[in-house]
Amino acid sequence: GNSVTQMEGPVTLSEEAFLTINCTYTATGYPSLFWYVQYPGEGLQLLLKATKADDKGSNKGFEATYRKETTSFHLEKGSVQVSDSAVYFCALSDDPGANSKLTFGKGITLSVRP
Amino acid sequence: DVKVTQSSRYLVKRTGEKVFLECVQDMDHENMFWYRQDPGLGLRLIYFSYDVKMKEKGDIPEGYSVSREKKERFSLILESASTNQTSMYLCASVASGYQETQYFGPGTRLLVL
């Protein structure tokens, strides 16, 4: 079956530090990959996505590249801000039908200090 | 903008009560989902629905049921609430298609005493 593995957290960084959050996956087909973010007290919202190998998703200074050879989709940002403090979820969709089901990782909490 | 709303942000119920959690989306999406979110476990799929009156079990359906009488509304029902159902419940909707984005509601934090 499908699975998503995220690095253990939580992660605490100082403002302007470089961020990497690791995500690897197992899937039977050719999945689409997603990063969702959950700000305090809110639901999840899509941060970025990539739908095929070597695609790079980017948004709000965050980037992730779909690496089929290493089955990874690591999230990076060059300079984090306090406002990036949130929970980050990696997810995949490997549903060739119409249901768009997602498999999520466990999430990782990022705290950014001023 | 897609909007997914949930009937309550916070809910306190007693063990054995029947609990209804409502979710409404305004984008005519075919697919709707109920997840629960617990620390260290991430999001786990309870049920989903791909059409009116259609439903399928997710990974943890035990103790839950769902209802989808109208396309825009998807209800999660706890038939007899138990303390181990204390959790954050998230609803999501998505259009049909392989690469579509799921849109989430703000969540309902349920406490069962």
Coordinates of C-alpha atoms in Angstrom, one line a residue:
Chain A
G1 CA 0.0 0.0 0.0
N2 CA 0.9 3.6 -0.1
S3 CA 2.7 5.4 2.7
V4 CA 4.4 8.7 3.4
T5 CA 7.3 9.0 5.9
Q6 CA 8.3 12.4 7.3
M7 CA 11.2 13.2 9.5
E8 CA 10.7 13.3 13.2
G9 CA 9.9 16.6 14.8
P10 CA 9.4 19.1 16.2
V11 CA 11.8 21.5 14.5
T12 CA 12.8 24.8 16.0
L13 CA 14.8 27.3 13.9
S14 CA 15.8 30.9 14.2
E15 CA 14.4 33.5 11.8
E16 CA 16.3 33.5 8.5
A17 CA 17.6 30.0 8.9
F18 CA 17.5 27.5 6.1
L19 CA 14.8 24.9 6.3
T20 CA 14.7 21.3 5.1
I21 CA 11.9 18.9 6.0
N22 CA 12.4 15.4 4.6
C23 CA 9.6 13.4 3.1
T24 CA 9.8 10.0 1.4
Y25 CA 7.1 7.9 0.0
T26 CA 6.0 4.4 -1.1
A27 CA 3.5 4.1 -3.9
T28 CA 2.4 1.5 -6.4
G29 CA 1.8 3.8 -9.3
Y30 CA 2.9 7.3 -10.3
P31 CA 1.7 9.5 -7.5
S32 CA 1.1 13.2 -7.3
L33 CA 2.9 14.7 -4.3
F34 CA 1.7 17.5 -2.0
W35 CA 2.8 19.6 0.9
Y36 CA 0.0 20.9 3.1
V37 CA 0.4 23.5 5.9
Q38 CA -1.7 23.9 9.0
Y39 CA -1.4 27.2 10.8
P40 CA -2.4 27.4 14.5
G41 CA -6.1 27.0 14.9
E42 CA -6.8 26.4 11.2
G43 CA -7.5 23.6 8.8
L44 CA -4.9 22.4 6.3
Q45 CA -4.2 24.3 3.1
L46 CA -2.2 23.4 0.1
L47 CA 1.3 24.8 0.1
L48 CA 2.6 23.3 -3.1
K49 CA 2.4 20.2 -5.3
A50 CA 4.1 18.3 -8.1
T51 CA 2.5 15.8 -10.4
K52 CA 5.3 14.1 -12.1
A53 CA 9.0 13.2 -11.7
D54 CA 11.4 16.1 -11.7
D55 CA 8.6 18.6 -11.3
K56 CA 9.3 21.4 -8.8
G57 CA 6.5 22.8 -6.8
S58 CA 7.0 26.3 -5.2
N59 CA 4.9 28.8 -3.2
K60 CA 5.7 31.5 -0.6
G61 CA 9.4 30.8 -0.9
F62 CA 9.0 27.1 -0.3
E63 CA 10.2 24.6 -2.8
A64 CA 10.0 20.8 -3.3
T65 CA 11.2 18.6 -6.1
Y66 CA 9.7 15.3 -7.1
R67 CA 12.5 12.8 -7.1
K68 CA 11.4 9.5 -8.4
E69 CA 14.8 7.8 -8.1
T70 CA 14.9 8.5 -4.4
T71 CA 11.1 8.5 -3.9
S72 CA 11.4 11.8 -2.1
F73 CA 9.7 15.2 -2.0
H74 CA 11.7 17.2 0.5
L75 CA 10.5 20.7 1.5
E76 CA 13.0 23.6 1.5
K77 CA 13.0 27.3 2.2
G78 CA 16.0 29.5 2.2
S79 CA 15.1 31.9 4.9
V80 CA 12.2 31.1 7.3
Q81 CA 10.1 33.7 9.1
V82 CA 8.2 33.6 12.3
S83 CA 5.0 33.4 10.3
D84 CA 6.1 30.1 8.9
S85 CA 5.5 28.5 12.3
A86 CA 3.0 25.7 11.5
V87 CA 2.5 22.0 11.1
Y88 CA 3.6 20.7 7.7
F89 CA 2.2 17.5 6.1
C90 CA 3.5 15.6 3.1
A91 CA 0.9 13.7 1.2
L92 CA 0.5 11.6 -2.0
S93 CA -2.3 10.8 -4.3
D94 CA -2.0 7.6 -6.2
D95 CA -5.6 7.1 -7.1
P96 CA -6.1 6.6 -10.8
G97 CA -9.8 6.9 -10.4
A98 CA -11.8 10.0 -9.6
N99 CA -11.7 9.9 -5.8
S100 CA -8.5 11.9 -5.2
K101 CA -7.8 10.2 -2.0
L102 CA -4.7 11.3 -0.1
T103 CA -2.2 9.5 2.0
F104 CA -0.7 11.8 4.6
G105 CA 2.5 11.7 6.6
K106 CA 2.4 12.3 10.3
G107 CA 3.2 15.9 10.1
I108 CA 6.0 17.9 11.6
T109 CA 5.7 21.0 13.8
L110 CA 8.0 23.9 12.8
S111 CA 8.6 26.7 15.3
V112 CA 10.6 29.8 14.2
R113 CA 12.1 32.0 16.8
P114 CA 12.5 35.8 16.3
Chain B
D1 CA -12.4 30.8 -3.4
V2 CA -13.4 27.4 -2.3
K3 CA -15.1 27.4 1.1
V4 CA -15.5 24.4 3.3
T5 CA -17.3 25.0 6.6
Q6 CA -17.8 22.9 9.6
S7 CA -20.7 23.3 12.0
S8 CA -18.7 23.8 15.2
R9 CA -15.1 24.7 16.1
Y10 CA -15.3 23.2 19.6
L11 CA -17.7 20.6 20.9
V12 CA -18.0 18.9 24.3
K13 CA -20.1 15.8 24.6
R14 CA -20.6 13.0 27.2
T15 CA -19.8 9.3 26.7
G16 CA -22.7 7.5 25.0
E17 CA -24.1 10.6 23.3
K18 CA -24.9 10.6 19.6
V19 CA -22.8 13.3 17.9
F20 CA -23.3 14.9 14.6
L21 CA -20.5 16.8 12.8
E22 CA -21.6 18.7 9.7
C23 CA -19.5 19.8 6.8
V24 CA -20.6 22.0 3.9
Q25 CA -18.7 22.9 0.7
D26 CA -19.7 25.5 -1.9
M27 CA -17.8 24.4 -4.9
D28 CA -20.0 21.6 -6.2
H29 CA -17.2 19.1 -5.5
E30 CA -18.1 15.4 -6.0
N31 CA -15.7 14.0 -3.3
M32 CA -15.8 14.7 0.4
F33 CA -13.8 13.3 3.2
W34 CA -13.7 13.0 7.0
Y35 CA -10.4 12.7 8.8
R36 CA -9.3 12.7 12.4
Q37 CA -6.1 14.3 13.4
D38 CA -4.2 13.2 16.5
P39 CA -0.7 14.2 17.7
G40 CA 1.9 11.8 16.4
L41 CA -0.5 10.1 14.1
G42 CA -1.2 12.7 11.5
L43 CA -4.4 12.6 9.5
R44 CA -6.3 9.3 9.3
L45 CA -9.2 8.9 6.9
I46 CA -12.5 7.8 8.5
Y47 CA -14.9 7.9 5.6
F48 CA -15.2 9.4 2.2
S49 CA -18.0 10.0 -0.3
Y50 CA -17.7 10.3 -4.1
D51 CA -21.3 11.1 -4.8
V52 CA -24.7 11.7 -3.1
K53 CA -25.7 8.7 -1.0
M54 CA -22.4 7.0 -1.8
K55 CA -19.8 6.3 0.9
E56 CA -16.8 4.3 1.4
K57 CA -14.9 3.3 4.5
G58 CA -11.5 4.8 5.1
D59 CA -8.8 3.5 7.4
I60 CA -10.5 3.9 10.7
P61 CA -14.3 3.7 10.2
E62 CA -15.1 1.8 13.5
G63 CA -17.5 3.8 15.7
Y64 CA -18.4 6.2 13.0
S65 CA -21.0 6.5 10.2
V66 CA -21.7 9.1 7.6
S67 CA -24.5 10.6 5.6
R68 CA -24.5 12.4 2.3
E69 CA -28.0 13.4 1.3
K70 CA -27.0 16.5 -0.7
K71 CA -23.9 17.1 -2.8
E72 CA -22.7 20.0 -0.7
R73 CA -23.2 18.4 2.7
F74 CA -21.3 15.5 4.4
S75 CA -22.1 14.5 7.9
L76 CA -20.1 12.4 10.3
I77 CA -22.0 10.6 13.0
L78 CA -20.6 9.2 16.2
E79 CA -23.3 6.7 17.2
S80 CA -22.2 6.5 20.8
A81 CA -19.4 8.8 21.6
S82 CA -16.4 7.4 23.6
T83 CA -13.5 9.1 25.2
N84 CA -11.1 7.6 22.6
Q85 CA -13.0 9.6 20.0
T86 CA -11.7 12.9 21.5
S87 CA -9.9 14.4 18.6
M88 CA -9.7 17.1 16.0
Y89 CA -12.0 16.3 13.0
L90 CA -11.3 17.7 9.6
C91 CA -13.5 17.7 6.6
A92 CA -12.2 18.1 3.1
S93 CA -13.7 18.3 -0.4
V94 CA -12.2 17.9 -3.9
A95 CA -13.3 17.9 -7.4
S96 CA -13.1 14.6 -9.4
G97 CA -9.8 14.1 -11.1
Y98 CA -6.3 12.7 -10.6
Q99 CA -4.4 15.7 -9.5
E100 CA -7.0 17.9 -7.8
T101 CA -6.3 19.7 -4.6
Q102 CA -8.2 18.8 -1.5
Y103 CA -9.7 21.8 0.4
F104 CA -10.1 21.6 4.1
G105 CA -12.5 23.1 6.7
P106 CA -11.2 24.7 9.9
G107 CA -11.7 21.6 11.9
T108 CA -13.9 20.6 14.9
R109 CA -12.2 19.9 18.2
L110 CA -14.3 17.3 20.0
L111 CA -13.9 16.5 23.6
V112 CA -15.8 13.5 24.9
L113 CA -16.0 13.3 28.7

